[in-house]
Amino acid sequence: MFWPMFQLVLAFLGVAVLGVLAVRVGLEARRLARAVADSAARISGAAEDLERAAAPLAARAGAARKAYPWHTAGK
């Protein structure tokens, strides 16, 4: 009767260890998802900053193209 009870205890401990590991994986996945969301927000902000910085340059390039039409790339 000892060995069946011993095997039952080992099986229970194995399931308990797997449960603890599953909880840890879930917590790490949540942390990773939060980090990805933060990174996506930072990238979006950087893209908006780049658009704002590029708008005056594009306007100047358009004005230069109108002022000097013979220097266009489509020759």
mmCIF file of C-alpha atoms in Angstrom:
data_model
loop_
_atom_site.group_PDB
_atom_site.id
_atom_site.type_symbol
_atom_site.label_atom_id
_atom_site.label_comp_id
_atom_site.label_asym_id
_atom_site.label_seq_id
_atom_site.Cartn_x
_atom_site.Cartn_y
_atom_site.Cartn_z
ATOM 1 C CA MET A 1 0.000 0.000 0.000
ATOM 2 C CA PHE A 2 3.005 2.273 0.433
ATOM 3 C CA TRP A 3 4.008 2.458 -3.255
ATOM 4 C CA PRO A 4 0.590 3.408 -4.642
ATOM 5 C CA MET A 5 0.288 6.196 -2.045
ATOM 6 C CA PHE A 6 3.843 7.327 -2.811
ATOM 7 C CA GLN A 7 3.048 7.472 -6.525
ATOM 8 C CA LEU A 8 -0.136 9.413 -5.807
ATOM 9 C CA VAL A 9 1.796 11.970 -3.740
ATOM 10 C CA LEU A 10 4.404 12.308 -6.494
ATOM 11 C CA ALA A 11 1.672 12.803 -9.092
ATOM 12 C CA PHE A 12 0.033 15.494 -6.955
ATOM 13 C CA LEU A 13 3.362 17.249 -6.439
ATOM 14 C CA GLY A 14 4.051 17.105 -10.183
ATOM 15 C CA VAL A 15 0.689 18.708 -10.941
ATOM 16 C CA ALA A 16 1.324 21.342 -8.254
ATOM 17 C CA VAL A 17 4.721 22.190 -9.776
ATOM 18 C CA LEU A 18 3.161 22.456 -13.232
ATOM 19 C CA GLY A 19 0.486 24.763 -11.819
ATOM 20 C CA VAL A 20 3.082 27.038 -10.242
ATOM 21 C CA LEU A 21 5.034 27.151 -13.489
ATOM 22 C CA ALA A 22 1.860 27.949 -15.442
ATOM 23 C CA VAL A 23 1.151 30.888 -13.129
ATOM 24 C CA ARG A 24 4.699 32.174 -13.581
ATOM 25 C CA VAL A 25 4.418 31.887 -17.369
ATOM 26 C CA GLY A 26 1.108 33.764 -17.270
ATOM 27 C CA LEU A 27 2.609 36.579 -15.213
ATOM 28 C CA GLU A 28 5.609 36.883 -17.530
ATOM 29 C CA ALA A 29 3.310 36.903 -20.583
ATOM 30 C CA ARG A 30 1.305 39.730 -19.014
ATOM 31 C CA ARG A 31 4.516 41.654 -18.291
ATOM 32 C CA LEU A 32 5.706 41.115 -21.869
ATOM 33 C CA ALA A 33 2.371 42.299 -23.267
ATOM 34 C CA ARG A 34 2.614 45.447 -21.145
ATOM 35 C CA ALA A 35 6.163 46.077 -22.385
ATOM 36 C CA VAL A 36 5.080 45.593 -26.010
ATOM 37 C CA ALA A 37 2.193 48.035 -25.529
ATOM 38 C CA ASP A 38 4.542 50.610 -23.990
ATOM 39 C CA SER A 39 6.991 50.171 -26.866
ATOM 40 C CA ALA A 40 4.207 50.545 -29.430
ATOM 41 C CA ALA A 41 3.097 53.780 -27.769
ATOM 42 C CA ARG A 42 6.654 55.116 -27.778
ATOM 43 C CA ILE A 43 7.100 54.199 -31.454
ATOM 44 C CA SER A 44 3.809 55.896 -32.310
ATOM 45 C CA GLY A 45 4.902 59.039 -30.484
ATOM 46 C CA ALA A 46 8.253 59.008 -32.260
ATOM 47 C CA ALA A 47 6.509 58.644 -35.630
ATOM 48 C CA GLU A 48 4.309 61.642 -34.847
ATOM 49 C CA ASP A 49 7.365 63.666 -33.835
ATOM 50 C CA LEU A 50 9.069 62.689 -37.082
ATOM 51 C CA GLU A 51 6.038 63.750 -39.108
ATOM 52 C CA ARG A 52 5.952 67.105 -37.324
ATOM 53 C CA ALA A 53 9.662 67.610 -37.930
ATOM 54 C CA ALA A 54 9.437 66.594 -41.590
ATOM 55 C CA ALA A 55 6.498 68.861 -42.486
ATOM 56 C CA PRO A 56 8.550 72.094 -42.675
ATOM 57 C CA LEU A 57 11.242 70.321 -44.681
ATOM 58 C CA ALA A 58 8.675 69.052 -47.160
ATOM 59 C CA ALA A 59 7.198 72.529 -47.476
ATOM 60 C CA ARG A 60 10.636 74.020 -48.134
ATOM 61 C CA ALA A 61 11.394 71.319 -50.692
ATOM 62 C CA GLY A 62 8.113 72.062 -52.458
ATOM 63 C CA ALA A 63 8.873 75.780 -52.488
ATOM 64 C CA ALA A 64 12.367 75.161 -53.851
ATOM 65 C CA ARG A 65 10.960 72.902 -56.545
ATOM 66 C CA LYS A 66 8.542 75.633 -57.620
ATOM 67 C CA ALA A 67 11.283 78.277 -57.540
ATOM 68 C CA TYR A 68 13.746 76.173 -59.550
ATOM 69 C CA PRO A 69 11.685 73.917 -61.846
ATOM 70 C CA TRP A 70 14.677 73.065 -64.054
ATOM 71 C CA HIS A 71 16.306 71.195 -61.123
ATOM 72 C CA THR A 72 13.614 68.545 -60.858
ATOM 73 C CA ALA A 73 14.537 64.885 -60.820
ATOM 74 C CA GLY A 74 12.270 64.003 -63.750
ATOM 75 C CA LYS A 75 14.620 65.291 -66.465
#
